[in-house]
């Protein structure tokens, strides 16, 4: 069952499901077809399954709040809150998609925020600096590598992952690939032990990347799909650019650019205080008119801004340079080409 997926998502309060599940339980149906999971038949079996599923969600929510009120930190309560054995007997409440300790984290941060009164989390060091200092405090890389190997051999995978991540995060590492192989080995063991498909898949994928057997760089850049841009109005995509603004590059920059598209839509952005504020096109100093098809290719990286502007006869040389300067502030290679 699922309260949180490690791929990341907005907080969804699982307690709102309880009313709906109570309603389903009251229908007393003879057959049930699930969006996720196998179908079921039999009135009593379905009722018992719905009740178990409902109660597992309430258990996680209630116990997370209870332990928070008792003053436990998040890292403490994930080791305290365990599903009762009754939930392990049902496919719908087994930890085959996500795991309870991650669901607890999601509920806690959704209700209370990220700070769990652990003073070490108030102002943490940058990961690389923390790794270097922890390795030094450990007595050096060799000792930490040995501790990792011992933890892995002892099947202490939680400790192994912590040590492995420190080793690969250290910017001073001289044998980075060997330590990446260590962490990959730890991740594989976690994958082999976990009943949750999401955990298994993530760990195996990360292990392949650490070993340079998988290139995931394309997932760590901003990308638009041409067909997706073409599916709606061109102006829809202008305000989305705000989250692509390079804040450092935009320091002390003040300027605005408006876009008008051949589908009749328009939108603009005002650059100030290192943010891109959505505004009406009419309020912008610079204005450019584009075909949605051209806009889609530009966002998708299938053409360059310089090529688009070269075909745009309504801008002066100075205006062209201003458009290039403003759009170069955004994390799109096509805007900088």
Tab-separated table of C-alpha atoms in Angstrom:
chain	number	residue	atom	x	y	z
A	1	UNK	CA	0.000	0.000	0.000
A	2	UNK	CA	1.099	3.546	-0.588
A	3	UNK	CA	1.266	6.695	1.509
A	4	UNK	CA	4.481	8.019	0.008
A	5	UNK	CA	6.488	7.152	-3.093
A	6	UNK	CA	10.228	7.866	-2.924
A	7	UNK	CA	10.121	9.384	-6.409
A	8	UNK	CA	8.816	12.499	-4.636
A	9	UNK	CA	5.420	14.155	-4.548
A	10	UNK	CA	3.398	16.785	-2.752
A	11	UNK	CA	2.060	15.831	0.661
A	12	UNK	CA	-1.227	13.993	0.500
A	13	UNK	CA	-2.825	13.607	3.919
A	14	UNK	CA	-3.655	9.888	4.105
A	15	UNK	CA	-6.257	10.457	6.815
A	16	UNK	CA	-8.663	11.868	4.211
A	17	UNK	CA	-8.916	8.356	2.757
A	18	UNK	CA	-10.577	6.988	5.873
A	19	UNK	CA	-14.038	8.397	5.145
A	20	UNK	CA	-13.963	7.023	1.615
A	21	UNK	CA	-12.830	3.605	2.787
A	22	UNK	CA	-15.580	3.542	5.413
A	23	UNK	CA	-18.042	4.265	2.608
A	24	UNK	CA	-16.637	1.430	0.501
A	25	UNK	CA	-16.868	-0.937	3.449
A	26	UNK	CA	-20.537	-0.031	3.845
A	27	UNK	CA	-21.420	-0.940	0.262
A	28	UNK	CA	-21.222	-4.659	1.065
A	29	UNK	CA	-20.284	-5.600	-2.490
A	30	UNK	CA	-19.649	-9.112	-3.732
A	31	UNK	CA	-16.883	-8.231	-6.195
A	32	UNK	CA	-14.144	-5.618	-6.015
A	33	UNK	CA	-11.879	-4.425	-8.835
A	34	UNK	CA	-8.936	-2.347	-7.656
A	35	UNK	CA	-6.986	0.301	-9.525
A	36	UNK	CA	-3.933	-1.211	-7.819
A	37	UNK	CA	-3.839	-4.812	-6.737
A	38	UNK	CA	-5.754	-7.971	-7.613
A	39	UNK	CA	-9.562	-8.217	-7.811
A	40	UNK	CA	-11.454	-9.799	-4.941
A	41	UNK	CA	-14.700	-11.727	-4.610
A	42	UNK	CA	-16.710	-12.601	-1.542
A	43	UNK	CA	-18.555	-10.086	0.626
A	44	UNK	CA	-16.844	-11.003	3.887
A	45	UNK	CA	-13.377	-11.189	2.332
A	46	UNK	CA	-13.783	-7.782	0.692
A	47	UNK	CA	-15.068	-6.194	3.894
A	48	UNK	CA	-12.158	-7.592	5.893
A	49	UNK	CA	-9.678	-6.384	3.271
A	50	UNK	CA	-11.081	-2.858	3.161
A	51	UNK	CA	-11.127	-2.649	6.944
A	52	UNK	CA	-7.525	-3.816	7.214
A	53	UNK	CA	-6.420	-1.343	4.550
A	54	UNK	CA	-8.310	1.478	6.226
A	55	UNK	CA	-6.990	0.650	9.673
A	56	UNK	CA	-3.385	0.380	8.486
A	57	UNK	CA	-3.572	3.967	7.251
A	58	UNK	CA	-5.130	5.194	10.486
A	59	UNK	CA	-2.498	3.287	12.458
A	60	UNK	CA	0.362	5.060	10.694
A	61	UNK	CA	-1.237	8.500	11.018
A	62	UNK	CA	-2.282	8.087	14.652
A	63	UNK	CA	0.992	6.598	15.832
A	64	UNK	CA	3.045	9.247	14.037
A	65	UNK	CA	1.092	11.980	15.820
A	66	UNK	CA	1.285	10.083	19.110
A	67	UNK	CA	5.057	9.701	18.989
A	68	UNK	CA	5.511	13.310	17.913
A	69	UNK	CA	3.480	14.409	20.922
A	70	UNK	CA	5.672	12.203	23.103
A	71	UNK	CA	8.663	14.222	21.923
A	72	UNK	CA	10.377	11.634	19.752
A	73	UNK	CA	12.426	12.843	16.829
A	74	UNK	CA	11.563	11.605	13.376
A	75	UNK	CA	14.592	9.326	13.251
A	76	UNK	CA	13.575	7.846	16.604
A	77	UNK	CA	9.945	7.201	15.793
A	78	UNK	CA	10.580	5.381	12.514
A	79	UNK	CA	12.183	2.624	14.567
A	80	UNK	CA	9.318	2.604	17.064
A	81	UNK	CA	6.338	2.496	14.727
A	82	UNK	CA	5.880	-0.982	13.291
A	83	UNK	CA	2.748	-2.364	11.670
A	84	UNK	CA	1.015	-5.030	13.783
A	85	UNK	CA	1.337	-8.557	12.446
A	86	UNK	CA	-2.301	-8.664	11.304
A	87	UNK	CA	-1.459	-6.348	8.417
A	88	UNK	CA	1.249	-8.661	7.100
A	89	UNK	CA	-1.354	-11.278	6.156
A	90	UNK	CA	-3.041	-9.165	3.471
A	91	UNK	CA	-1.611	-8.307	0.054
A	92	UNK	CA	-3.128	-4.822	0.253
A	93	UNK	CA	-1.315	-3.940	3.478
A	94	UNK	CA	1.997	-5.674	2.947
A	95	UNK	CA	4.955	-3.389	2.319
A	96	UNK	CA	5.255	-4.250	-1.357
A	97	UNK	CA	5.168	-0.696	-2.764
A	98	UNK	CA	6.479	1.565	-0.024
A	99	UNK	CA	7.623	0.927	3.529
A	100	UNK	CA	6.113	2.077	6.797
A	101	UNK	CA	9.100	4.080	7.989
A	102	UNK	CA	8.937	6.195	4.840
A	103	UNK	CA	5.191	6.654	5.266
A	104	UNK	CA	5.843	7.853	8.824
A	105	UNK	CA	8.368	10.384	7.521
A	106	UNK	CA	5.839	11.667	4.996
A	107	UNK	CA	3.061	12.070	7.552
A	108	UNK	CA	5.371	13.744	10.066
A	109	UNK	CA	6.815	16.279	7.641
A	110	UNK	CA	3.386	16.892	6.123
A	111	UNK	CA	1.892	17.701	9.522
A	112	UNK	CA	4.799	19.268	11.399
A	113	UNK	CA	7.386	20.293	8.818
A	114	UNK	CA	10.994	19.200	8.397
A	115	UNK	CA	12.350	20.129	11.853
A	116	UNK	CA	11.920	17.376	14.429
A	117	UNK	CA	13.795	19.105	17.289
A	118	UNK	CA	17.046	17.342	16.492
A	119	UNK	CA	19.579	20.182	16.998
A	120	UNK	CA	21.966	18.584	14.529
A	121	UNK	CA	19.471	19.322	11.763
A	122	UNK	CA	19.173	23.043	12.472
A	123	UNK	CA	22.236	24.126	10.510
A	124	UNK	CA	23.854	21.062	8.915
A	125	UNK	CA	27.126	21.243	7.052
A	126	UNK	CA	27.218	20.944	3.288
A	127	UNK	CA	27.387	17.223	2.373
A	128	UNK	CA	30.964	17.350	1.095
A	129	UNK	CA	32.254	19.235	4.122
A	130	UNK	CA	30.397	16.934	6.497
A	131	UNK	CA	31.821	13.871	4.764
A	132	UNK	CA	35.387	15.168	5.021
A	133	UNK	CA	35.012	16.004	8.705
A	134	UNK	CA	33.321	12.712	9.553
A	135	UNK	CA	36.050	10.752	7.784
A	136	UNK	CA	38.711	12.693	9.676
A	137	UNK	CA	36.870	12.126	12.956
A	138	UNK	CA	36.697	8.435	12.105
A	139	UNK	CA	40.466	8.306	11.823
A	140	UNK	CA	40.780	8.417	8.047
A	141	UNK	CA	39.385	6.847	4.917
A	142	UNK	CA	40.999	3.466	5.465
A	143	UNK	CA	39.290	3.024	8.821
A	144	UNK	CA	35.919	4.095	7.445
A	145	UNK	CA	36.326	1.791	4.450
A	146	UNK	CA	37.102	-1.050	6.819
A	147	UNK	CA	34.055	-0.224	8.919
A	148	UNK	CA	31.908	-0.236	5.781
A	149	UNK	CA	33.225	-3.650	4.754
A	150	UNK	CA	32.541	-5.007	8.247
A	151	UNK	CA	29.022	-3.573	8.281
A	152	UNK	CA	28.253	-5.079	4.882
A	153	UNK	CA	29.563	-8.472	5.940
A	154	UNK	CA	27.488	-8.296	9.123
A	155	UNK	CA	24.379	-7.359	7.093
A	156	UNK	CA	24.185	-4.045	8.948
A	157	UNK	CA	22.974	-2.331	5.815
A	158	UNK	CA	21.720	0.869	7.414
A	159	UNK	CA	25.167	1.607	8.806
A	160	UNK	CA	26.835	0.506	5.599
A	161	UNK	CA	24.769	2.958	3.531
A	162	UNK	CA	25.602	5.814	5.891
A	163	UNK	CA	29.317	5.093	5.718
A	164	UNK	CA	29.226	4.468	1.979
A	165	UNK	CA	27.504	7.765	1.283
A	166	UNK	CA	30.084	9.629	3.378
A	167	UNK	CA	32.899	8.000	1.445
A	168	UNK	CA	31.515	8.929	-1.976
A	169	UNK	CA	30.565	12.445	-0.841
A	170	UNK	CA	34.094	13.347	0.258
A	171	UNK	CA	35.512	15.766	-2.341
A	172	UNK	CA	39.036	14.792	-1.280
A	173	UNK	CA	38.566	11.126	-2.218
A	174	UNK	CA	41.465	9.649	-4.170
A	175	UNK	CA	39.826	6.283	-4.851
A	176	UNK	CA	36.305	7.433	-5.589
A	177	UNK	CA	35.431	4.555	-7.910
A	178	UNK	CA	36.328	1.945	-5.313
A	179	UNK	CA	34.078	3.646	-2.780
A	180	UNK	CA	31.294	3.970	-5.336
A	181	UNK	CA	31.565	0.219	-5.823
A	182	UNK	CA	31.252	-0.219	-2.062
A	183	UNK	CA	28.094	1.876	-1.903
A	184	UNK	CA	26.680	0.081	-4.948
A	185	UNK	CA	27.210	-3.250	-3.187
A	186	UNK	CA	25.374	-1.956	-0.130
A	187	UNK	CA	22.488	-0.705	-2.226
A	188	UNK	CA	22.168	-4.063	-3.960
A	189	UNK	CA	21.916	-5.851	-0.633
A	190	UNK	CA	19.180	-3.465	0.482
A	191	UNK	CA	17.380	-4.097	-2.820
A	192	UNK	CA	17.598	-7.858	-2.373
A	193	UNK	CA	16.209	-7.626	1.171
A	194	UNK	CA	13.414	-5.114	0.629
A	195	UNK	CA	9.890	-6.342	-0.128
A	196	UNK	CA	9.027	-2.921	-1.593
A	197	UNK	CA	9.309	-2.641	-5.373
A	198	UNK	CA	10.031	1.093	-5.290
A	199	UNK	CA	12.917	0.670	-2.865
A	200	UNK	CA	14.336	-2.266	-4.787
A	201	UNK	CA	14.162	-0.488	-8.136
A	202	UNK	CA	15.669	2.748	-6.835
A	203	UNK	CA	18.561	0.969	-5.112
A	204	UNK	CA	19.400	-1.149	-8.160
A	205	UNK	CA	19.223	1.864	-10.460
A	206	UNK	CA	21.465	3.941	-8.202
A	207	UNK	CA	23.923	1.045	-7.961
A	208	UNK	CA	24.161	0.846	-11.750
A	209	UNK	CA	24.786	4.580	-11.934
A	210	UNK	CA	27.524	4.432	-9.297
A	211	UNK	CA	29.236	1.743	-11.357
A	212	UNK	CA	29.013	3.890	-14.514
A	213	UNK	CA	26.733	1.312	-16.093
A	214	UNK	CA	23.819	3.721	-16.407
A	215	UNK	CA	23.726	7.394	-17.407
A	216	UNK	CA	20.931	9.294	-15.656
A	217	UNK	CA	22.183	12.785	-16.445
A	218	UNK	CA	19.222	13.481	-18.726
A	219	UNK	CA	16.918	13.283	-15.706
A	220	UNK	CA	18.796	16.044	-13.911
A	221	UNK	CA	18.216	18.817	-16.404
A	222	UNK	CA	15.123	20.843	-17.225
A	223	UNK	CA	13.441	19.376	-20.276
A	224	UNK	CA	10.341	20.146	-22.285
A	225	UNK	CA	8.772	17.754	-24.766
A	226	UNK	CA	7.809	19.331	-28.059
A	227	UNK	CA	4.497	17.499	-28.315
A	228	UNK	CA	3.597	18.435	-24.763
A	229	UNK	CA	4.190	22.126	-25.488
A	230	UNK	CA	2.088	21.840	-28.640
A	231	UNK	CA	-0.779	20.288	-26.673
A	232	UNK	CA	-1.766	23.599	-25.067
A	233	UNK	CA	-1.523	27.334	-25.489
A	234	UNK	CA	1.957	28.737	-25.913
A	235	UNK	CA	1.506	31.164	-23.014
A	236	UNK	CA	0.973	28.266	-20.629
A	237	UNK	CA	4.696	27.557	-20.578
A	238	UNK	CA	5.978	31.086	-19.964
A	239	UNK	CA	5.362	31.250	-16.174
A	240	UNK	CA	6.922	27.793	-15.781
A	241	UNK	CA	10.248	29.349	-16.764
A	242	UNK	CA	10.368	31.048	-13.362
A	243	UNK	CA	11.720	27.875	-11.755
A	244	UNK	CA	14.502	27.686	-14.352
A	245	UNK	CA	15.961	31.095	-13.478
A	246	UNK	CA	19.645	31.080	-12.488
A	247	UNK	CA	19.365	33.295	-9.415
A	248	UNK	CA	23.092	34.051	-9.235
A	249	UNK	CA	23.217	35.107	-12.869
A	250	UNK	CA	20.134	37.278	-12.327
A	251	UNK	CA	21.657	39.251	-9.455
A	252	UNK	CA	21.071	42.992	-9.997
A	253	UNK	CA	19.226	42.315	-13.270
A	254	UNK	CA	15.993	44.197	-13.913
A	255	UNK	CA	14.119	43.666	-17.150
A	256	UNK	CA	10.977	42.226	-18.667
A	257	UNK	CA	10.033	40.249	-21.734
A	258	UNK	CA	6.598	39.439	-23.098
A	259	UNK	CA	5.635	36.646	-25.470
A	260	UNK	CA	2.713	36.724	-27.883
A	261	UNK	CA	1.869	33.533	-29.751
A	262	UNK	CA	0.022	32.832	-32.966
A	263	UNK	CA	-2.698	31.001	-31.040
A	264	UNK	CA	-3.756	34.319	-29.485
A	265	UNK	CA	-2.266	33.668	-26.045
A	266	UNK	CA	0.329	35.843	-24.363
A	267	UNK	CA	2.335	36.042	-21.132
A	268	UNK	CA	5.364	37.840	-19.787
A	269	UNK	CA	8.084	37.708	-17.156
A	270	UNK	CA	9.609	40.506	-15.094
A	271	UNK	CA	13.127	39.790	-13.810
A	272	UNK	CA	13.841	41.481	-10.482
A	273	UNK	CA	15.424	40.540	-7.150
A	274	UNK	CA	16.651	37.263	-8.705
A	275	UNK	CA	13.135	36.002	-9.439
A	276	UNK	CA	11.052	35.880	-12.621
A	277	UNK	CA	7.637	37.355	-11.840
A	278	UNK	CA	4.742	36.415	-14.176
A	279	UNK	CA	3.197	39.574	-15.652
A	280	UNK	CA	1.009	40.584	-18.567
A	281	UNK	CA	2.760	40.940	-21.898
A	282	UNK	CA	1.591	44.536	-22.204
A	283	UNK	CA	3.585	45.459	-19.095
A	284	UNK	CA	6.895	44.251	-20.578
A	285	UNK	CA	9.648	46.400	-22.066
A	286	UNK	CA	10.633	43.760	-24.611
A	287	UNK	CA	8.069	41.936	-26.697
A	288	UNK	CA	8.433	39.074	-29.112
A	289	UNK	CA	5.881	37.270	-31.264
A	290	UNK	CA	6.334	33.569	-31.961
A	291	UNK	CA	4.538	30.686	-33.585
A	292	UNK	CA	3.668	28.029	-31.030
A	293	UNK	CA	5.455	25.484	-33.223
A	294	UNK	CA	8.660	27.540	-33.011
A	295	UNK	CA	8.228	27.990	-29.249
A	296	UNK	CA	7.806	24.241	-28.818
A	297	UNK	CA	11.010	23.509	-30.721
A	298	UNK	CA	12.877	26.180	-28.762
A	299	UNK	CA	11.793	24.827	-25.384
A	300	UNK	CA	12.522	21.261	-26.497
A	301	UNK	CA	16.046	22.195	-27.596
A	302	UNK	CA	15.382	21.445	-31.260
A	303	UNK	CA	16.310	24.959	-32.325
A	304	UNK	CA	18.341	27.773	-30.778
A	305	UNK	CA	17.351	31.234	-29.637
A	306	UNK	CA	19.870	32.800	-32.001
A	307	UNK	CA	18.266	30.966	-34.942
A	308	UNK	CA	14.792	32.057	-33.897
A	309	UNK	CA	15.856	35.684	-33.475
A	310	UNK	CA	17.667	35.663	-36.824
A	311	UNK	CA	14.332	34.961	-38.482
A	312	UNK	CA	12.543	37.598	-36.405
A	313	UNK	CA	12.567	40.843	-38.374
A	314	UNK	CA	10.707	43.037	-35.875
A	315	UNK	CA	13.540	43.454	-33.362
A	316	UNK	CA	16.395	45.910	-33.595
A	317	UNK	CA	19.962	44.789	-32.986
A	318	UNK	CA	19.831	46.291	-29.495
A	319	UNK	CA	16.507	44.607	-28.712
A	320	UNK	CA	17.831	41.286	-29.976
A	321	UNK	CA	20.794	41.545	-27.633
A	322	UNK	CA	18.507	42.401	-24.712
A	323	UNK	CA	16.275	39.396	-25.424
A	324	UNK	CA	19.323	37.127	-25.561
A	325	UNK	CA	20.681	38.564	-22.310
A	326	UNK	CA	17.415	38.039	-20.427
A	327	UNK	CA	16.676	34.555	-21.721
A	328	UNK	CA	20.267	33.446	-21.097
A	329	UNK	CA	19.410	33.728	-17.389
A	330	UNK	CA	17.313	30.563	-17.633
A	331	UNK	CA	18.540	26.963	-17.431
A	332	UNK	CA	17.760	26.063	-21.019
A	333	UNK	CA	20.722	25.400	-23.329
A	334	UNK	CA	18.641	26.470	-26.333
A	335	UNK	CA	18.190	29.916	-24.758
A	336	UNK	CA	21.962	30.321	-24.541
A	337	UNK	CA	22.764	29.131	-28.061
